Short mmCIF file of N, CA and C in Angstrom, two decimals:
data_model
loop_
_atom_site.label_atom_id
_atom_site.label_comp_id
_atom_site.label_asym_id
_atom_site.label_seq_id
_atom_site.Cartn_x
_atom_site.Cartn_y
_atom_site.Cartn_z
N MET A 1 -40.55 54.77 4.89
CA MET A 1 -39.53 54.68 5.85
C MET A 1 -40.26 54.20 7.16
N ARG A 2 -39.58 53.20 7.96
CA ARG A 2 -40.15 52.79 9.23
C ARG A 2 -39.86 53.74 10.41
N PRO A 3 -40.83 53.93 11.31
CA PRO A 3 -40.68 54.91 12.41
C PRO A 3 -39.43 54.60 13.27
N MET A 4 -38.86 55.59 13.79
CA MET A 4 -37.58 55.48 14.73
C MET A 4 -37.91 54.62 15.86
N SER A 5 -37.16 53.58 16.24
CA SER A 5 -37.26 52.79 17.49
C SER A 5 -36.90 53.56 18.62
N LEU A 6 -37.39 53.48 19.75
CA LEU A 6 -37.17 54.35 20.81
C LEU A 6 -36.32 53.40 21.88
N ALA A 7 -36.30 52.12 21.57
CA ALA A 7 -35.58 51.11 22.32
C ALA A 7 -34.09 51.42 22.63
N PRO A 8 -33.19 51.83 21.67
CA PRO A 8 -31.85 52.15 21.84
C PRO A 8 -31.75 53.47 22.79
N LEU A 9 -32.57 54.46 22.34
CA LEU A 9 -32.52 55.66 23.12
C LEU A 9 -32.92 55.46 24.67
N ALA A 10 -33.98 54.55 24.78
CA ALA A 10 -34.49 54.49 26.29
C ALA A 10 -33.38 53.69 26.99
N LEU A 11 -32.77 52.54 26.33
CA LEU A 11 -31.80 51.88 27.07
C LEU A 11 -30.48 52.76 27.35
N ALA A 12 -30.16 53.66 26.44
CA ALA A 12 -29.07 54.46 26.70
C ALA A 12 -29.36 55.48 27.89
N THR A 13 -30.65 55.96 27.95
CA THR A 13 -31.12 56.93 28.88
C THR A 13 -30.99 56.21 30.12
N LEU A 14 -31.54 54.90 30.34
CA LEU A 14 -31.39 54.24 31.58
C LEU A 14 -30.03 53.98 32.09
N VAL A 15 -29.04 53.93 31.22
CA VAL A 15 -27.73 53.63 31.69
C VAL A 15 -27.12 55.09 32.15
N ALA A 16 -27.63 56.15 31.51
CA ALA A 16 -27.14 57.48 31.84
C ALA A 16 -27.86 58.21 33.03
N VAL A 17 -29.05 57.65 33.46
CA VAL A 17 -29.84 58.41 34.39
C VAL A 17 -29.20 58.46 35.75
N PRO A 18 -28.46 57.55 36.19
CA PRO A 18 -27.81 57.74 37.64
C PRO A 18 -26.83 58.91 37.57
N ALA A 19 -26.28 59.28 36.54
CA ALA A 19 -25.47 60.48 36.33
C ALA A 19 -26.06 61.83 36.89
N PHE A 20 -27.51 61.83 36.77
CA PHE A 20 -28.22 63.04 37.16
C PHE A 20 -28.45 63.20 38.50
N ALA A 21 -28.06 62.16 39.28
CA ALA A 21 -28.48 62.06 40.82
C ALA A 21 -27.62 63.18 41.62
N GLU A 22 -26.34 63.31 41.16
CA GLU A 22 -25.59 64.19 42.06
C GLU A 22 -24.54 64.76 41.02
N ASP A 23 -24.33 66.16 41.02
CA ASP A 23 -23.19 66.68 40.23
C ASP A 23 -22.58 67.80 41.09
N SER A 24 -21.31 67.59 41.41
CA SER A 24 -20.66 68.52 42.28
C SER A 24 -20.13 69.75 41.44
N GLY A 25 -20.21 69.67 40.11
CA GLY A 25 -19.69 70.64 39.17
C GLY A 25 -18.24 70.53 38.87
N LYS A 26 -17.59 69.55 39.67
CA LYS A 26 -16.09 69.60 39.48
C LYS A 26 -15.87 68.41 38.79
N LYS A 27 -14.62 68.49 37.89
CA LYS A 27 -14.29 67.40 37.11
C LYS A 27 -12.88 66.80 38.04
N ASN A 28 -12.87 65.68 38.14
CA ASN A 28 -11.78 65.09 38.87
C ASN A 28 -11.07 63.96 38.03
N ASP A 29 -9.83 64.33 37.46
CA ASP A 29 -9.12 63.32 36.75
C ASP A 29 -8.71 62.28 37.17
N SER A 30 -8.68 62.21 38.73
CA SER A 30 -8.21 60.81 39.41
C SER A 30 -9.45 59.82 39.56
N ILE A 31 -10.59 60.38 38.99
CA ILE A 31 -11.75 59.41 39.21
C ILE A 31 -11.48 58.28 38.26
N PRO A 32 -11.58 56.88 38.66
CA PRO A 32 -11.40 55.84 37.72
C PRO A 32 -12.50 55.97 36.61
N ARG A 33 -12.21 55.38 35.30
CA ARG A 33 -13.00 55.16 34.30
C ARG A 33 -14.14 54.02 34.69
N VAL A 34 -15.25 54.06 34.09
CA VAL A 34 -16.22 53.06 34.41
C VAL A 34 -16.37 52.19 33.10
N ILE A 35 -16.21 50.89 33.22
CA ILE A 35 -16.30 50.00 32.13
C ILE A 35 -17.42 49.05 32.36
N CYS A 36 -18.31 49.00 31.57
CA CYS A 36 -19.42 48.14 31.77
C CYS A 36 -20.01 47.39 30.45
N ALA A 37 -20.48 46.38 30.44
CA ALA A 37 -21.00 45.58 29.20
C ALA A 37 -22.22 44.80 29.50
N VAL A 38 -23.24 44.87 28.80
CA VAL A 38 -24.48 44.17 28.95
C VAL A 38 -24.91 43.60 27.72
N GLN A 39 -25.25 42.28 27.80
CA GLN A 39 -26.02 41.74 26.57
C GLN A 39 -27.32 41.35 27.06
N ALA A 40 -28.35 41.76 26.43
CA ALA A 40 -29.65 41.47 26.79
C ALA A 40 -30.30 40.25 26.08
N LYS A 41 -31.27 39.69 26.55
CA LYS A 41 -31.86 38.48 26.03
C LYS A 41 -32.50 38.67 24.64
N ASP A 42 -32.86 40.05 24.38
CA ASP A 42 -33.56 40.40 23.11
C ASP A 42 -32.41 40.58 22.09
N GLY A 43 -31.11 40.56 22.36
CA GLY A 43 -30.12 40.73 21.33
C GLY A 43 -29.52 42.11 21.48
N THR A 44 -29.91 42.94 22.42
CA THR A 44 -29.23 44.30 22.50
C THR A 44 -28.04 44.17 23.34
N ARG A 45 -27.04 44.84 22.80
CA ARG A 45 -25.81 45.03 23.64
C ARG A 45 -25.48 46.43 23.90
N ALA A 46 -25.00 46.61 25.12
CA ALA A 46 -24.81 48.00 25.62
C ALA A 46 -23.48 47.99 26.42
N VAL A 47 -22.59 49.00 26.15
CA VAL A 47 -21.43 49.22 26.87
C VAL A 47 -21.31 50.59 27.44
N GLN A 48 -20.59 50.66 28.46
CA GLN A 48 -20.19 52.16 28.95
C GLN A 48 -18.65 52.20 29.34
N GLY A 49 -18.17 53.13 28.83
CA GLY A 49 -16.75 53.50 29.17
C GLY A 49 -15.74 52.72 28.19
N THR A 50 -16.26 52.14 27.22
CA THR A 50 -15.36 51.32 26.33
C THR A 50 -16.08 51.46 24.82
N ASP A 51 -15.34 50.89 23.79
CA ASP A 51 -15.94 50.85 22.47
C ASP A 51 -16.70 49.47 22.36
N LEU A 52 -17.84 49.71 21.59
CA LEU A 52 -18.56 48.50 21.07
C LEU A 52 -18.26 48.10 19.67
N VAL A 53 -17.68 46.98 19.39
CA VAL A 53 -17.25 46.67 18.05
C VAL A 53 -18.20 45.50 17.51
N LEU A 54 -18.79 45.73 16.50
CA LEU A 54 -19.69 44.51 16.01
C LEU A 54 -18.88 44.02 14.88
N GLU A 55 -18.59 42.80 15.01
CA GLU A 55 -17.69 42.19 14.02
C GLU A 55 -18.57 41.36 12.99
N ALA A 56 -18.02 41.01 11.76
CA ALA A 56 -18.70 40.29 10.71
C ALA A 56 -19.30 39.08 11.32
N GLY A 57 -20.62 38.79 10.98
CA GLY A 57 -21.20 37.57 11.37
C GLY A 57 -22.10 37.79 12.62
N GLU A 58 -21.92 38.87 13.45
CA GLU A 58 -22.80 39.15 14.62
C GLU A 58 -24.02 39.65 14.23
N THR A 59 -25.03 39.21 14.92
CA THR A 59 -26.33 39.71 14.88
C THR A 59 -26.69 40.44 16.15
N VAL A 60 -27.07 41.82 16.03
CA VAL A 60 -27.46 42.51 17.30
C VAL A 60 -28.74 43.20 17.07
N LYS A 61 -29.70 43.20 18.00
CA LYS A 61 -30.90 43.97 17.78
C LYS A 61 -30.45 45.57 17.92
N ASP A 62 -29.95 46.01 18.92
CA ASP A 62 -29.75 47.32 19.22
C ASP A 62 -28.23 47.42 19.73
N ALA A 63 -27.38 48.32 19.39
CA ALA A 63 -26.13 48.48 19.86
C ALA A 63 -25.95 49.91 20.57
N VAL A 64 -25.64 50.08 21.65
CA VAL A 64 -25.64 51.33 22.59
C VAL A 64 -24.32 51.33 23.33
N ALA A 65 -23.57 52.45 23.06
CA ALA A 65 -22.44 52.72 23.83
C ALA A 65 -22.48 54.07 24.54
N VAL A 66 -22.14 54.17 25.75
CA VAL A 66 -22.14 55.32 26.57
C VAL A 66 -20.61 55.67 26.88
N GLU A 67 -20.14 56.79 26.60
CA GLU A 67 -18.64 57.24 26.77
C GLU A 67 -17.92 56.21 26.05
N GLY A 68 -18.34 55.86 24.81
CA GLY A 68 -17.67 54.94 24.01
C GLY A 68 -18.15 55.07 22.47
N ASN A 69 -17.27 54.46 21.66
CA ASN A 69 -17.85 54.50 20.16
C ASN A 69 -18.47 53.18 19.81
N VAL A 70 -19.27 53.25 18.84
CA VAL A 70 -19.85 52.05 18.24
C VAL A 70 -19.24 51.89 16.85
N ILE A 71 -18.72 50.80 16.65
CA ILE A 71 -18.04 50.46 15.20
C ILE A 71 -18.72 49.22 14.71
N VAL A 72 -19.37 49.42 13.45
CA VAL A 72 -20.10 48.34 12.76
C VAL A 72 -19.28 47.90 11.57
N ARG A 73 -18.74 46.64 11.63
CA ARG A 73 -17.92 46.25 10.52
C ARG A 73 -18.81 45.59 9.54
N LYS A 74 -18.17 45.35 8.27
CA LYS A 74 -18.93 44.56 7.16
C LYS A 74 -19.19 43.27 7.64
N GLY A 75 -20.57 42.84 7.37
CA GLY A 75 -21.03 41.61 7.59
C GLY A 75 -21.73 41.37 8.90
N ALA A 76 -21.60 42.40 9.77
CA ALA A 76 -22.49 42.54 11.21
C ALA A 76 -23.87 42.89 10.74
N VAL A 77 -24.82 42.53 11.61
CA VAL A 77 -26.22 42.77 11.41
C VAL A 77 -26.75 43.48 12.47
N VAL A 78 -27.16 44.69 12.24
CA VAL A 78 -27.72 45.45 13.55
C VAL A 78 -28.94 46.31 13.12
N GLU A 79 -29.82 46.38 13.97
CA GLU A 79 -30.97 47.08 13.83
C GLU A 79 -30.77 48.66 14.03
N ASP A 80 -30.59 48.96 15.22
CA ASP A 80 -30.31 50.45 15.53
C ASP A 80 -29.07 50.63 16.33
N VAL A 81 -28.41 51.84 16.20
CA VAL A 81 -27.16 52.02 16.89
C VAL A 81 -27.25 53.50 17.60
N VAL A 82 -26.91 53.51 18.83
CA VAL A 82 -26.80 54.74 19.60
C VAL A 82 -25.49 54.84 20.23
N ALA A 83 -24.84 56.04 20.14
CA ALA A 83 -23.58 56.39 20.89
C ALA A 83 -23.92 57.72 21.57
N ILE A 84 -23.77 57.69 22.93
CA ILE A 84 -23.66 58.81 23.85
C ILE A 84 -22.29 59.28 24.28
N GLN A 85 -21.92 60.29 23.85
CA GLN A 85 -20.48 60.85 24.04
C GLN A 85 -19.63 59.92 23.46
N GLY A 86 -19.97 59.63 22.34
CA GLY A 86 -18.97 58.73 21.46
C GLY A 86 -19.40 58.91 19.99
N LYS A 87 -18.44 58.42 19.14
CA LYS A 87 -18.83 58.26 17.68
C LYS A 87 -19.48 57.01 17.24
N VAL A 88 -20.14 57.03 16.07
CA VAL A 88 -20.59 55.81 15.51
C VAL A 88 -19.80 55.76 14.05
N ILE A 89 -19.16 54.63 13.97
CA ILE A 89 -18.36 54.49 12.62
C ILE A 89 -19.03 53.26 11.94
N ILE A 90 -19.70 53.39 10.74
CA ILE A 90 -20.20 52.24 9.90
C ILE A 90 -19.22 52.15 8.68
N GLU A 91 -18.43 50.92 8.91
CA GLU A 91 -17.39 50.66 7.85
C GLU A 91 -17.97 50.44 6.43
N ALA A 92 -17.09 50.36 5.61
CA ALA A 92 -17.23 50.10 4.19
C ALA A 92 -18.14 48.66 4.13
N GLY A 93 -19.29 48.76 3.39
CA GLY A 93 -19.93 47.51 3.23
C GLY A 93 -20.75 47.12 4.40
N ALA A 94 -20.98 47.86 5.45
CA ALA A 94 -21.65 47.51 6.65
C ALA A 94 -23.13 48.02 6.38
N VAL A 95 -24.09 47.33 6.87
CA VAL A 95 -25.56 47.85 6.92
C VAL A 95 -26.17 47.80 8.28
N VAL A 96 -26.82 49.09 8.44
CA VAL A 96 -27.71 49.14 9.60
C VAL A 96 -29.04 49.30 9.21
N LYS A 97 -29.97 48.29 9.70
CA LYS A 97 -31.37 48.09 9.19
C LYS A 97 -32.08 49.41 9.68
N GLY A 98 -31.88 49.94 10.68
CA GLY A 98 -32.66 51.00 11.34
C GLY A 98 -31.86 52.41 11.42
N ASN A 99 -31.89 52.87 12.50
CA ASN A 99 -31.44 54.31 12.69
C ASN A 99 -30.07 54.29 13.30
N VAL A 100 -29.40 55.40 13.18
CA VAL A 100 -28.06 55.52 14.00
C VAL A 100 -28.15 57.04 14.43
N ILE A 101 -27.81 57.00 15.86
CA ILE A 101 -27.98 58.32 16.55
C ILE A 101 -26.71 58.36 17.34
N SER A 102 -26.16 59.68 17.33
CA SER A 102 -24.86 59.85 18.27
C SER A 102 -25.34 61.22 18.92
N MET A 103 -25.19 61.13 20.24
CA MET A 103 -25.38 62.34 21.06
C MET A 103 -24.15 62.71 21.63
N GLY A 104 -23.55 63.81 21.16
CA GLY A 104 -22.36 64.23 21.69
C GLY A 104 -21.02 63.81 20.95
N GLY A 105 -21.33 63.37 19.70
CA GLY A 105 -20.33 62.67 18.87
C GLY A 105 -20.77 62.77 17.49
N ASP A 106 -19.86 62.31 16.61
CA ASP A 106 -20.01 62.28 15.22
C ASP A 106 -20.43 60.97 14.62
N ILE A 107 -21.14 60.91 13.36
CA ILE A 107 -21.31 59.70 12.71
C ILE A 107 -20.54 59.64 11.52
N ARG A 108 -19.93 58.46 11.27
CA ARG A 108 -18.90 58.39 10.07
C ARG A 108 -19.45 57.28 9.31
N LEU A 109 -19.97 57.32 8.07
CA LEU A 109 -20.14 56.43 7.19
C LEU A 109 -19.11 56.26 6.00
N ARG A 110 -18.57 55.13 5.88
CA ARG A 110 -17.37 54.91 4.94
C ARG A 110 -18.12 54.38 3.62
N LYS A 111 -17.21 54.44 2.56
CA LYS A 111 -17.73 54.10 1.29
C LYS A 111 -18.51 52.79 1.31
N ASN A 112 -19.67 52.81 0.59
CA ASN A 112 -20.63 51.70 0.56
C ASN A 112 -21.24 51.29 1.80
N ALA A 113 -21.02 52.10 2.83
CA ALA A 113 -21.87 51.82 4.05
C ALA A 113 -23.37 52.14 3.90
N HIS A 114 -24.24 51.54 4.52
CA HIS A 114 -25.57 51.77 4.16
C HIS A 114 -26.32 51.98 5.72
N VAL A 115 -27.10 52.94 5.74
CA VAL A 115 -27.99 53.19 6.87
C VAL A 115 -29.45 53.28 6.28
N GLN A 116 -30.39 52.15 6.62
CA GLN A 116 -31.66 52.30 5.96
C GLN A 116 -32.61 53.14 6.56
N GLY A 117 -32.43 53.74 7.83
CA GLY A 117 -33.20 54.67 8.49
C GLY A 117 -32.59 55.98 8.53
N ASN A 118 -32.71 56.68 9.64
CA ASN A 118 -32.23 58.11 9.84
C ASN A 118 -30.73 57.96 10.35
N ALA A 119 -30.06 59.14 10.11
CA ALA A 119 -28.67 59.20 10.68
C ALA A 119 -28.78 60.71 11.43
N VAL A 120 -28.67 60.64 12.80
CA VAL A 120 -28.97 61.83 13.64
C VAL A 120 -27.73 61.99 14.48
N ALA A 121 -27.14 63.21 14.41
CA ALA A 121 -26.02 63.56 15.22
C ALA A 121 -26.31 64.90 16.10
N LEU A 122 -26.57 64.75 17.42
CA LEU A 122 -26.86 65.79 18.17
C LEU A 122 -25.63 66.27 18.97
N GLY A 123 -25.00 67.38 18.58
CA GLY A 123 -23.76 67.89 19.20
C GLY A 123 -22.49 67.26 18.41
N GLY A 124 -22.82 66.98 17.17
CA GLY A 124 -21.67 66.38 16.24
C GLY A 124 -22.17 66.55 14.69
N SER A 125 -21.74 65.72 13.93
CA SER A 125 -22.00 65.90 12.41
C SER A 125 -22.03 64.50 12.09
N VAL A 126 -22.76 64.43 10.83
CA VAL A 126 -22.92 63.16 10.01
C VAL A 126 -22.06 63.44 8.72
N ASN A 127 -20.97 62.58 8.79
CA ASN A 127 -20.02 62.51 7.60
C ASN A 127 -20.22 61.20 6.85
N ALA A 128 -20.53 61.39 5.52
CA ALA A 128 -20.78 60.16 4.73
C ALA A 128 -20.02 60.25 3.49
N ASP A 129 -19.16 59.24 3.19
CA ASP A 129 -18.22 59.22 2.06
C ASP A 129 -19.30 59.23 0.89
N GLU A 130 -18.71 59.42 -0.38
CA GLU A 130 -19.58 59.61 -1.50
C GLU A 130 -20.42 58.54 -1.84
N GLU A 131 -20.23 57.39 -1.73
CA GLU A 131 -20.95 56.18 -2.05
C GLU A 131 -21.77 55.51 -0.76
N ALA A 132 -21.55 56.14 0.18
CA ALA A 132 -22.48 55.62 1.49
C ALA A 132 -23.89 56.27 1.10
N THR A 133 -24.89 55.43 1.77
CA THR A 133 -26.28 55.76 1.53
C THR A 133 -27.02 55.92 3.00
N ILE A 134 -27.84 56.87 3.05
CA ILE A 134 -28.62 57.00 4.31
C ILE A 134 -30.25 56.98 3.53
N GLY A 135 -31.04 56.08 3.94
CA GLY A 135 -32.35 55.93 3.52
C GLY A 135 -33.36 56.95 3.99
N GLY A 136 -33.12 57.36 5.20
CA GLY A 136 -33.93 58.29 5.92
C GLY A 136 -33.43 59.68 5.84
N ASP A 137 -33.63 60.45 6.94
CA ASP A 137 -33.13 61.83 7.15
C ASP A 137 -31.83 61.82 7.73
N LYS A 138 -31.00 62.88 7.10
CA LYS A 138 -29.70 63.14 7.71
C LYS A 138 -29.83 64.45 8.55
N VAL A 139 -29.55 64.33 9.80
CA VAL A 139 -29.71 65.40 10.72
C VAL A 139 -28.48 65.70 11.47
N ASN A 140 -27.92 66.88 11.38
CA ASN A 140 -26.78 67.44 12.22
C ASN A 140 -27.35 68.46 13.07
N PHE A 141 -27.07 68.45 14.33
CA PHE A 141 -27.54 69.56 15.12
C PHE A 141 -26.50 69.96 16.14
N SER A 142 -25.95 71.15 16.03
CA SER A 142 -24.89 71.59 16.89
C SER A 142 -25.22 72.97 17.44
N LEU A 143 -25.09 73.40 18.62
CA LEU A 143 -25.41 74.54 19.15
C LEU A 143 -24.10 75.07 19.89
N VAL A 144 -23.46 76.04 19.32
CA VAL A 144 -22.20 76.56 19.80
C VAL A 144 -22.47 78.01 20.51
N PHE A 145 -21.98 78.09 21.71
CA PHE A 145 -22.11 79.32 22.52
C PHE A 145 -20.76 79.71 23.10
N ASN A 146 -20.08 80.74 22.80
CA ASN A 146 -18.79 81.16 23.33
C ASN A 146 -17.90 80.13 23.12
N GLY A 147 -17.90 79.52 21.90
CA GLY A 147 -16.90 78.47 21.47
C GLY A 147 -17.13 77.11 22.06
N LYS A 148 -18.17 76.90 22.84
CA LYS A 148 -18.45 75.62 23.50
C LYS A 148 -19.69 74.95 22.79
N GLU A 149 -19.65 73.73 22.55
CA GLU A 149 -20.73 73.04 21.94
C GLU A 149 -21.56 72.62 23.03
N LEU A 150 -22.75 73.18 23.06
CA LEU A 150 -23.68 72.99 24.32
C LEU A 150 -24.28 71.70 24.53
N VAL A 151 -24.66 70.97 23.42
CA VAL A 151 -25.19 69.80 23.40
C VAL A 151 -24.20 68.71 24.01
N ARG A 152 -22.78 68.77 23.35
CA ARG A 152 -21.79 67.84 23.66
C ARG A 152 -21.48 68.17 25.24
N ASN A 153 -21.31 69.34 25.58
CA ASN A 153 -20.94 69.83 26.95
C ASN A 153 -22.08 69.26 27.99
N PHE A 154 -23.24 69.48 27.58
CA PHE A 154 -24.28 68.95 28.46
C PHE A 154 -24.22 67.42 28.87
N ILE A 155 -24.02 66.65 27.67
CA ILE A 155 -23.82 65.33 27.87
C ILE A 155 -22.54 64.94 28.64
N GLU A 156 -21.44 65.54 28.53
CA GLU A 156 -20.26 65.34 29.17
C GLU A 156 -20.43 65.46 30.68
N ASN A 157 -21.32 66.65 31.04
CA ASN A 157 -21.60 66.95 32.38
C ASN A 157 -22.40 66.02 33.08
N ALA A 158 -23.53 65.47 32.30
CA ALA A 158 -24.54 64.60 32.66
C ALA A 158 -23.96 63.14 33.14
N LEU A 159 -22.86 62.86 32.48
CA LEU A 159 -22.33 61.44 32.81
C LEU A 159 -21.30 61.57 34.05
N ASP A 160 -21.38 60.67 34.78
CA ASP A 160 -20.19 60.55 35.89
C ASP A 160 -19.95 59.18 36.24
N GLU A 161 -19.16 58.89 37.28
CA GLU A 161 -18.70 57.64 37.58
C GLU A 161 -19.71 56.75 38.24
N SER A 162 -20.96 57.25 38.57
CA SER A 162 -21.99 56.41 39.16
C SER A 162 -22.41 55.32 38.31
N SER A 163 -22.30 54.00 38.78
CA SER A 163 -22.68 52.88 37.97
C SER A 163 -22.38 51.62 38.73
N GLY A 164 -23.16 50.49 38.45
CA GLY A 164 -22.83 49.24 39.05
C GLY A 164 -21.83 48.63 38.28
N CYS A 165 -20.96 49.05 37.49
CA CYS A 165 -20.17 48.38 36.41
C CYS A 165 -18.86 48.06 37.24
N THR A 166 -18.02 47.33 36.29
CA THR A 166 -16.62 47.11 36.83
C THR A 166 -15.84 48.40 36.59
N ILE A 167 -14.99 48.49 37.58
CA ILE A 167 -14.16 49.90 37.63
C ILE A 167 -12.74 49.60 37.28
N ALA A 168 -12.18 50.29 36.28
CA ALA A 168 -10.73 50.02 36.00
C ALA A 168 -10.11 51.56 36.04
N SER A 169 -8.98 51.76 36.60
CA SER A 169 -8.37 52.93 36.73
C SER A 169 -7.41 52.97 35.52
N ASP A 170 -7.11 54.40 35.26
CA ASP A 170 -6.14 54.62 34.15
C ASP A 170 -4.82 54.04 34.61
N GLU A 171 -4.45 54.12 35.90
CA GLU A 171 -3.36 53.64 36.27
C GLU A 171 -3.04 52.15 35.97
N ASP A 172 -4.09 51.36 36.04
CA ASP A 172 -4.04 49.91 35.72
C ASP A 172 -3.64 49.67 34.32
N GLU A 173 -3.93 50.62 33.33
CA GLU A 173 -3.60 50.55 32.03
C GLU A 173 -2.18 50.82 31.83
N GLY A 174 -1.61 51.82 32.63
CA GLY A 174 -0.19 52.16 32.46
C GLY A 174 0.79 50.98 32.97
N ASP A 175 0.24 50.07 33.84
CA ASP A 175 1.20 48.93 34.30
C ASP A 175 1.43 47.77 33.27
N LYS A 176 0.87 48.05 32.07
CA LYS A 176 0.81 47.04 30.89
C LYS A 176 2.23 46.93 30.35
N THR A 177 3.02 48.05 30.42
CA THR A 177 4.26 47.97 29.81
C THR A 177 5.34 47.19 30.50
#
């Protein structure tokens, strides 16, 4: 088994680090959602505030979503996948050559989905259909205290609206009707 790549985790951490700068402790529902997408020269794709969908025929080194889900469709080629405060869904027939990590969300492997490395869910769970395969370790880690999932809660509180990304408010979405 090959060692876990730190590139996706490092990239995800860099995207999330500004959130640690200031935390007033208050949640404000009127704060606009942050939507950001980055494509690196090395083939890494990262998004914040939206889902990252890897379609058939796409080749991506690392796929990272912060406050969004990563969905890998059959025929997409990806090395490592990381979701922070989001789910990872590996669809039927899809293959991840490396590791899948979800921090604050679940990992879902559909029938005939393959992860050649580890599947690690911190603050969530790894759910694999009967014919899905995981080549490395399957790790679920959740810590519940007084009915609250502590890892997921920590991640939610660490992320805020601080970013250099495009900002779209929820009100803008409501105007589409």
